[in-house]
């Protein structure tokens, strides 16, 4: 019997204000609150709220046969709490069903795992605390930003008590090797890996978006036929979807969400069960994987965010100031620097966006780069002033001690 692990990715980018060079040293707030609120409201209306309602109905209908997981970025949790408490409450209601697992991740939708183990661990702690506060769950499954994996972070995951990590299919799979197994870390078999089935995951939304190959299934029946034709020994199928895509429409009135609900109905009718990542550990496999560290070999895996000199310069400059940010002791500076780590800002600098300007909030990738670097320049200006102020205060304290 096939075991299906369904994971939904929930993310709403935090947008930056237009920040010209003349603002440096004058305006120290970087985020477009109005646009962030409006974007979340649109996603909630078109995708998140209808999808949550549908998932709740499926849970009530099928009980323990229908389980799944959410991967919600920490920045999205922040936006929901400020701009849409009703949406946050709907996720909390799903958590209360007992059928939903919430995975952990770097809080600020960052590539901190590539640049700084210290910052990576800090964001994990912050996310773990947030999940406990909002959903009453202590996560034991980790999903890295953009499903990036490197065995460089295995020790951090084990220190935090994680048992599972979600990753994508990668070039280290031998030709023809299937992702439909439970893998484990070469260094420690207690750390399991669930690998996304790219074909079946894109198959849910493929025929709606028109972005996928012609072999993408065009009906639930075709999709289930693909699922049933997998080899008998491949018992774990990981289907992971962007939750916002459930609001996509086809040429007619139907949506991806309708396809998803129909798919769940038919799969359970055939006797299959949906599991959360934590429920898959009873599936035993002797397979293991080892992935090169992306900090030295980005390759195609991270090409959307780190493929050109602008992206690399912005990424490097951001983390170069980490020591000063942490040393500053300023909560506001640390918070702003943290939000600037979101990889969305790097994505907008990708040159491929020249052919699809409607997908980014800038006229060109170069404009996105200049805007971001101006903001970093102002942040560094604030750090310098903070350091100078601390030095003055320190000298004043020393003078008072001598006079006493």
Coordinates of C-alpha atoms in Angstrom, one line a residue:
X1 CA 0.0 0.0 0.0
X2 CA 1.3 3.4 -0.9
X3 CA 1.9 5.8 1.9
X4 CA 1.4 9.5 0.8
X5 CA 3.1 12.3 2.6
X6 CA 1.4 15.6 1.8
X7 CA 3.1 18.9 2.7
X8 CA 1.9 22.4 2.0
X9 CA 4.3 25.3 1.7
X10 CA 2.8 28.6 3.0
X11 CA 4.7 31.8 2.4
X12 CA 3.9 35.4 1.8
X13 CA 7.0 37.6 0.9
X14 CA 7.8 40.7 3.0
X15 CA 8.2 43.6 0.5
X16 CA 10.6 46.5 0.8
X17 CA 9.8 50.2 0.3
X18 CA 11.3 52.1 -2.6
X19 CA 14.5 53.2 -1.0
X20 CA 16.6 55.8 -3.0
X21 CA 20.2 56.7 -2.3
X22 CA 19.0 60.0 -0.7
X23 CA 17.2 58.1 2.1
X24 CA 20.5 56.7 3.5
X25 CA 21.1 58.1 6.9
X26 CA 17.6 59.8 6.9
X27 CA 14.9 57.1 6.8
X28 CA 15.5 53.9 8.8
X29 CA 12.3 52.0 8.0
X30 CA 12.5 49.6 5.1
X31 CA 9.2 47.7 4.8
X32 CA 6.2 48.4 2.7
X33 CA 3.4 47.8 5.2
X34 CA 0.5 48.6 2.9
X35 CA 1.7 46.3 0.1
X36 CA 2.5 43.5 2.6
X37 CA -1.0 43.7 4.1
X38 CA -2.8 43.8 0.7
X39 CA -0.8 40.9 -0.6
X40 CA -1.6 38.7 2.4
X41 CA -5.3 39.7 2.2
X42 CA -5.4 38.6 -1.5
X43 CA -3.7 35.3 -0.8
X44 CA -6.0 34.6 2.2
X45 CA -9.1 35.3 0.1
X46 CA -8.1 33.4 -3.0
X47 CA -6.2 30.5 -1.6
X48 CA -5.4 30.1 2.1
X49 CA -8.9 30.5 3.7
X50 CA -10.8 28.4 1.1
X51 CA -8.0 25.7 1.3
X52 CA -8.1 25.6 5.1
X53 CA -11.9 25.2 5.0
X54 CA -11.5 22.3 2.5
X55 CA -8.8 20.6 4.6
X56 CA -11.0 20.9 7.7
X57 CA -13.9 19.2 5.9
X58 CA -11.6 16.4 4.7
X59 CA -10.3 15.8 8.2
X60 CA -13.8 15.7 9.5
X61 CA -14.8 13.3 6.7
X62 CA -11.9 10.9 6.9
X63 CA -10.4 11.2 10.4
X64 CA -7.1 9.4 10.8
X65 CA -6.9 8.4 7.2
X66 CA -6.1 12.0 6.2
X67 CA -3.1 13.6 7.7
X68 CA -0.7 16.3 6.3
X69 CA 1.8 18.9 7.3
X70 CA 2.3 22.6 6.9
X71 CA 5.6 24.5 6.4
X72 CA 4.8 28.1 7.2
X73 CA 7.6 30.7 7.1
X74 CA 8.1 32.7 10.2
X75 CA 7.7 36.0 8.3
X76 CA 4.3 34.8 7.2
X77 CA 3.3 34.0 10.7
X78 CA 4.2 37.5 11.7
X79 CA 2.2 39.0 8.8
X80 CA -0.9 36.9 9.7
X81 CA -0.7 37.9 13.3
X82 CA -0.6 41.6 12.4
X83 CA -2.8 41.8 9.4
X84 CA -5.1 38.8 9.4
X85 CA -5.7 37.2 12.8
X86 CA -8.7 35.3 11.4
X87 CA -6.4 33.5 8.9
X88 CA -4.0 32.6 11.7
X89 CA -6.9 31.3 13.8
X90 CA -8.0 29.0 10.9
X91 CA -4.5 27.4 10.9
X92 CA -4.7 27.0 14.7
X93 CA -8.0 25.2 14.3
X94 CA -6.5 22.8 11.9
X95 CA -3.6 22.2 14.4
X96 CA -6.2 21.4 17.1
X97 CA -7.5 18.5 15.0
X98 CA -4.5 16.4 15.7
X99 CA -4.1 15.5 12.0
X100 CA -1.8 18.3 11.1
X101 CA 2.0 18.6 11.7
X102 CA 3.8 21.9 11.5
X103 CA 7.4 21.6 10.4
X104 CA 10.3 23.9 11.4
X105 CA 12.5 26.0 9.3
X106 CA 14.8 29.1 9.4
X107 CA 12.5 31.7 10.8
X108 CA 13.1 34.4 8.2
X109 CA 12.9 32.3 5.0
X110 CA 16.7 32.6 4.7
X111 CA 19.8 30.8 3.5
X112 CA 21.4 31.1 6.9
X113 CA 22.2 27.4 6.8
X114 CA 24.7 28.2 4.0
X115 CA 26.4 31.2 5.7
X116 CA 26.2 30.9 9.4
X117 CA 25.6 28.0 11.7
X118 CA 25.1 30.4 14.6
X119 CA 22.5 32.4 12.8
X120 CA 20.9 29.3 11.5
X121 CA 20.5 27.8 15.0
X122 CA 19.2 31.1 16.3
X123 CA 16.4 31.2 13.7
X124 CA 15.6 27.5 14.5
X125 CA 15.2 28.4 18.2
X126 CA 13.0 31.4 17.4
X127 CA 10.8 29.3 15.1
X128 CA 10.5 26.5 17.6
X129 CA 9.3 28.9 20.3
X130 CA 6.9 30.5 17.8
X131 CA 5.3 27.1 16.9
X132 CA 4.9 26.3 20.6
X133 CA 3.2 29.6 21.3
X134 CA 0.8 29.6 18.3
X135 CA 0.1 25.9 17.8
X136 CA 1.2 24.1 20.9
X137 CA 3.6 21.9 18.8
X138 CA 7.2 21.1 19.3
X139 CA 8.5 20.3 15.8
X140 CA 10.6 17.2 15.1
X141 CA 10.6 17.7 11.3
X142 CA 12.7 20.3 9.5
X143 CA 12.2 21.8 6.0
X144 CA 15.0 24.2 4.9
X145 CA 14.3 27.2 2.8
X146 CA 13.9 26.2 -0.9
X147 CA 14.4 22.6 0.3
X148 CA 18.1 23.2 0.4
X149 CA 20.1 20.4 2.0
X150 CA 23.7 19.9 2.9
X151 CA 25.1 17.4 5.5
X152 CA 27.0 20.4 6.8
X153 CA 23.9 21.1 9.0
X154 CA 23.2 17.5 10.2
X155 CA 24.8 18.2 13.5
X156 CA 22.7 21.3 14.1
X157 CA 19.5 19.4 13.3
X158 CA 20.4 16.6 15.7
X159 CA 21.3 19.1 18.4
X160 CA 17.8 20.6 18.0
X161 CA 16.2 17.2 18.3
X162 CA 14.9 16.8 14.8
X163 CA 14.1 13.3 13.5
X164 CA 13.1 14.2 9.9
X165 CA 14.2 16.6 7.2
X166 CA 12.3 17.3 4.0
X167 CA 14.5 17.7 0.9
X168 CA 14.2 17.8 -2.9
X169 CA 15.3 15.4 -5.5
X170 CA 18.9 16.1 -6.2
X171 CA 21.7 15.3 -8.6
X172 CA 23.2 12.8 -6.2
X173 CA 20.4 10.3 -7.0
X174 CA 21.8 7.8 -9.5
X175 CA 20.1 7.7 -12.9
X176 CA 16.8 6.0 -12.5
X177 CA 17.0 6.0 -8.7
X178 CA 13.6 6.7 -7.1
X179 CA 12.9 9.3 -4.4
X180 CA 10.0 7.2 -3.0
X181 CA 11.9 5.8 0.0
X182 CA 12.7 6.9 3.5
X183 CA 16.4 7.9 3.5
X184 CA 18.7 8.6 6.4
X185 CA 21.8 10.6 7.0
X186 CA 25.1 8.8 6.4
X187 CA 26.5 10.0 9.7
X188 CA 23.4 9.2 11.8
X189 CA 20.6 6.8 10.9
X190 CA 18.3 8.5 13.5
X191 CA 18.0 11.5 11.1
X192 CA 15.6 10.6 8.3
X193 CA 15.1 12.3 5.0
X194 CA 11.9 12.5 3.0
X195 CA 12.5 13.4 -0.6
X196 CA 10.0 15.3 -2.7
X197 CA 8.6 13.5 -5.8
X198 CA 8.9 16.3 -8.3
X199 CA 6.8 14.7 -11.0
X200 CA 3.8 14.0 -8.8
X201 CA 4.1 17.2 -6.9
X202 CA 4.1 19.4 -10.0
X203 CA 1.3 17.2 -11.5
X204 CA -1.2 18.6 -9.0
X205 CA -0.9 22.1 -10.4
X206 CA 0.8 21.5 -13.7
X207 CA -2.2 21.5 -16.1
X208 CA -3.6 24.6 -14.4
X209 CA -0.4 26.7 -14.8
X210 CA 0.7 25.4 -18.2
X211 CA 4.3 25.5 -17.0
X212 CA 4.9 21.8 -17.0
X213 CA 5.7 19.2 -19.6
X214 CA 3.0 17.5 -21.8
X215 CA 3.2 14.3 -19.7
X216 CA 1.7 16.2 -16.7
X217 CA -1.6 14.4 -15.8
X218 CA -4.8 16.2 -16.9
X219 CA -7.2 14.5 -14.6
X220 CA -7.4 12.9 -11.2
X221 CA -7.8 9.5 -12.9
X222 CA -4.5 10.0 -14.8
X223 CA -2.8 11.2 -11.7
X224 CA -3.8 8.2 -9.7
X225 CA -2.9 5.9 -12.6
X226 CA 0.7 7.3 -12.3
X227 CA 0.6 6.7 -8.5
X228 CA -0.6 3.1 -8.8
X229 CA 2.0 2.2 -11.5
X230 CA 4.9 3.0 -9.2
X231 CA 6.9 -0.2 -8.3
X232 CA 5.4 -2.1 -5.3
X233 CA 8.6 -1.7 -3.2
X234 CA 8.3 2.2 -3.4
X235 CA 5.9 2.7 -0.5
X236 CA 6.5 6.3 0.4
X237 CA 5.4 9.1 -2.0
X238 CA 6.1 12.7 -1.0
X239 CA 3.8 15.2 -2.6
X240 CA 4.6 18.8 -1.6
X241 CA 2.7 21.8 -2.9
X242 CA 2.8 25.6 -2.7
X243 CA -0.4 26.3 -0.7
X244 CA -1.0 29.5 -2.7
X245 CA -1.3 27.5 -5.9
X246 CA -4.5 25.8 -4.6
X247 CA -6.3 29.1 -5.6
X248 CA -5.2 28.8 -9.2
X249 CA -7.9 28.6 -11.8
X250 CA -8.0 26.6 -15.1
X251 CA -9.7 27.9 -18.2
X252 CA -13.0 27.0 -16.6
X253 CA -14.4 27.7 -13.1
X254 CA -12.5 24.8 -11.4
X255 CA -9.4 25.4 -9.3
X256 CA -6.4 23.4 -8.2
X257 CA -8.2 23.0 -4.9
X258 CA -11.1 21.1 -6.5
X259 CA -8.5 18.8 -8.1
X260 CA -6.9 18.3 -4.7
X261 CA -10.1 17.5 -2.9
X262 CA -11.1 15.0 -5.6
X263 CA -7.7 13.4 -5.5
X264 CA -7.9 12.9 -1.7
X265 CA -11.4 11.4 -2.1
X266 CA -10.3 8.9 -4.7
X267 CA -7.0 8.0 -3.0
X268 CA -8.7 7.2 0.3
X269 CA -11.4 5.3 -1.5
X270 CA -8.7 3.0 -2.9
X271 CA -7.5 2.2 0.6
X272 CA -4.4 4.5 0.7
X273 CA -3.6 6.7 3.7
X274 CA -2.1 10.2 4.0
X275 CA 0.7 10.5 6.6
X276 CA 2.6 13.3 8.2
X277 CA 6.4 13.2 8.1
X278 CA 6.6 12.1 11.7
X279 CA 4.3 9.2 11.0
X280 CA 6.5 7.7 8.2
X281 CA 9.3 6.5 10.5
X282 CA 7.8 3.0 10.6
X283 CA 8.8 2.6 6.9
X284 CA 12.3 1.1 7.0
X285 CA 14.9 1.6 4.3
X286 CA 18.6 1.0 4.2
X287 CA 19.2 3.9 1.8
X288 CA 21.2 6.9 2.7
X289 CA 22.2 10.1 0.9
X290 CA 25.0 12.6 1.1
X291 CA 24.7 16.0 -0.5
X292 CA 27.7 18.4 -1.2
X293 CA 27.7 21.6 0.9
X294 CA 26.0 24.4 -1.1
X295 CA 28.3 26.9 0.6
X296 CA 31.1 25.7 -1.8
X297 CA 28.9 24.4 -4.6
X298 CA 25.7 26.3 -5.3
X299 CA 25.1 24.7 -8.6
X300 CA 21.7 24.7 -10.2
X301 CA 19.9 24.0 -7.0
X302 CA 20.2 27.7 -5.9
X303 CA 20.4 29.3 -9.3
X304 CA 17.1 31.3 -8.8
X305 CA 18.7 33.2 -5.9
X306 CA 22.5 33.0 -6.3
X307 CA 23.2 32.8 -10.0
X308 CA 24.6 36.3 -10.8
X309 CA 27.1 38.8 -9.3
X310 CA 24.4 41.1 -8.0
X311 CA 22.7 38.3 -6.0
X312 CA 26.1 37.0 -4.7
X313 CA 27.2 40.5 -3.7
X314 CA 24.0 41.3 -1.9
X315 CA 24.1 37.9 -0.1
X316 CA 27.7 38.2 1.0
X317 CA 27.3 41.8 2.1
X318 CA 24.3 40.9 4.2
X319 CA 26.1 38.3 6.2
X320 CA 29.4 40.2 6.5
X321 CA 27.7 42.5 9.0
X322 CA 26.3 39.7 11.2
X323 CA 29.0 40.2 13.9
X324 CA 28.3 43.9 14.2
X325 CA 24.5 43.3 14.2
X326 CA 24.7 40.8 17.1
X327 CA 27.2 43.0 19.0
X328 CA 25.0 46.1 18.7
X329 CA 22.5 44.8 21.2
X330 CA 19.8 46.8 19.3
X331 CA 16.6 44.7 18.9
X332 CA 15.3 46.8 16.0
X333 CA 18.5 46.5 14.0
X334 CA 18.6 42.8 14.6
X335 CA 15.0 42.4 13.5
X336 CA 15.4 44.5 10.4
X337 CA 18.6 42.6 9.4
X338 CA 16.8 39.3 10.0
X339 CA 13.9 40.3 7.6
X340 CA 16.4 41.3 5.0
X341 CA 17.6 37.7 5.0
X342 CA 14.5 36.5 3.1
X343 CA 15.6 34.9 -0.2
X344 CA 12.7 36.7 -1.9
X345 CA 14.9 39.8 -2.1
X346 CA 17.6 37.8 -3.9
X347 CA 15.1 36.2 -6.3
X348 CA 14.0 39.6 -7.5
X349 CA 17.6 40.2 -8.7
X350 CA 17.5 37.1 -11.0
X351 CA 18.0 38.1 -14.6
X352 CA 15.4 35.7 -15.8
X353 CA 12.8 38.1 -14.4
X354 CA 13.6 40.4 -17.3
X355 CA 11.2 38.2 -19.3
X356 CA 8.5 38.2 -16.6
X357 CA 8.6 41.6 -14.9
X358 CA 5.0 41.1 -13.7
X359 CA 6.4 38.5 -11.2
X360 CA 8.6 41.0 -9.3
X361 CA 7.8 44.3 -7.5
X362 CA 10.5 46.1 -9.5
X363 CA 11.0 47.3 -13.1
X364 CA 14.2 45.3 -13.4
X365 CA 16.4 43.0 -11.4
X366 CA 19.0 45.8 -11.3
X367 CA 16.5 48.1 -9.7
X368 CA 15.9 45.4 -7.1
X369 CA 19.6 45.1 -6.4
X370 CA 20.1 48.9 -6.0
X371 CA 17.2 49.2 -3.7
X372 CA 18.4 46.4 -1.5
X373 CA 22.0 47.6 -1.4
X374 CA 20.8 51.2 -0.4
X375 CA 18.9 49.6 2.5
X376 CA 22.0 47.7 3.6
X377 CA 24.0 50.9 3.4
X378 CA 21.6 52.6 5.8
X379 CA 21.6 49.6 8.1
X380 CA 25.4 49.8 8.2
X381 CA 25.2 53.5 8.8
X382 CA 23.0 52.7 11.9
X383 CA 25.4 50.1 13.0
X384 CA 28.3 52.6 12.8
X385 CA 26.4 55.2 14.8
X386 CA 25.4 52.6 17.4
X387 CA 29.0 51.5 17.8
X388 CA 30.2 55.1 18.1
X389 CA 27.5 55.9 20.7
X390 CA 28.5 52.8 22.7
X391 CA 32.1 53.9 22.6
X392 CA 31.2 57.4 23.9
X393 CA 29.1 56.0 26.6
X394 CA 31.9 53.5 27.6
X395 CA 34.4 56.4 27.9
X396 CA 31.9 58.4 30.0
X397 CA 31.5 55.4 32.4
X398 CA 35.3 55.0 32.6
X399 CA 35.7 58.7 33.4
X400 CA 33.0 58.5 36.2
X401 CA 34.8 55.5 37.7
X402 CA 38.1 57.4 37.8
X403 CA 36.4 60.4 39.4
X404 CA 34.7 58.3 42.1

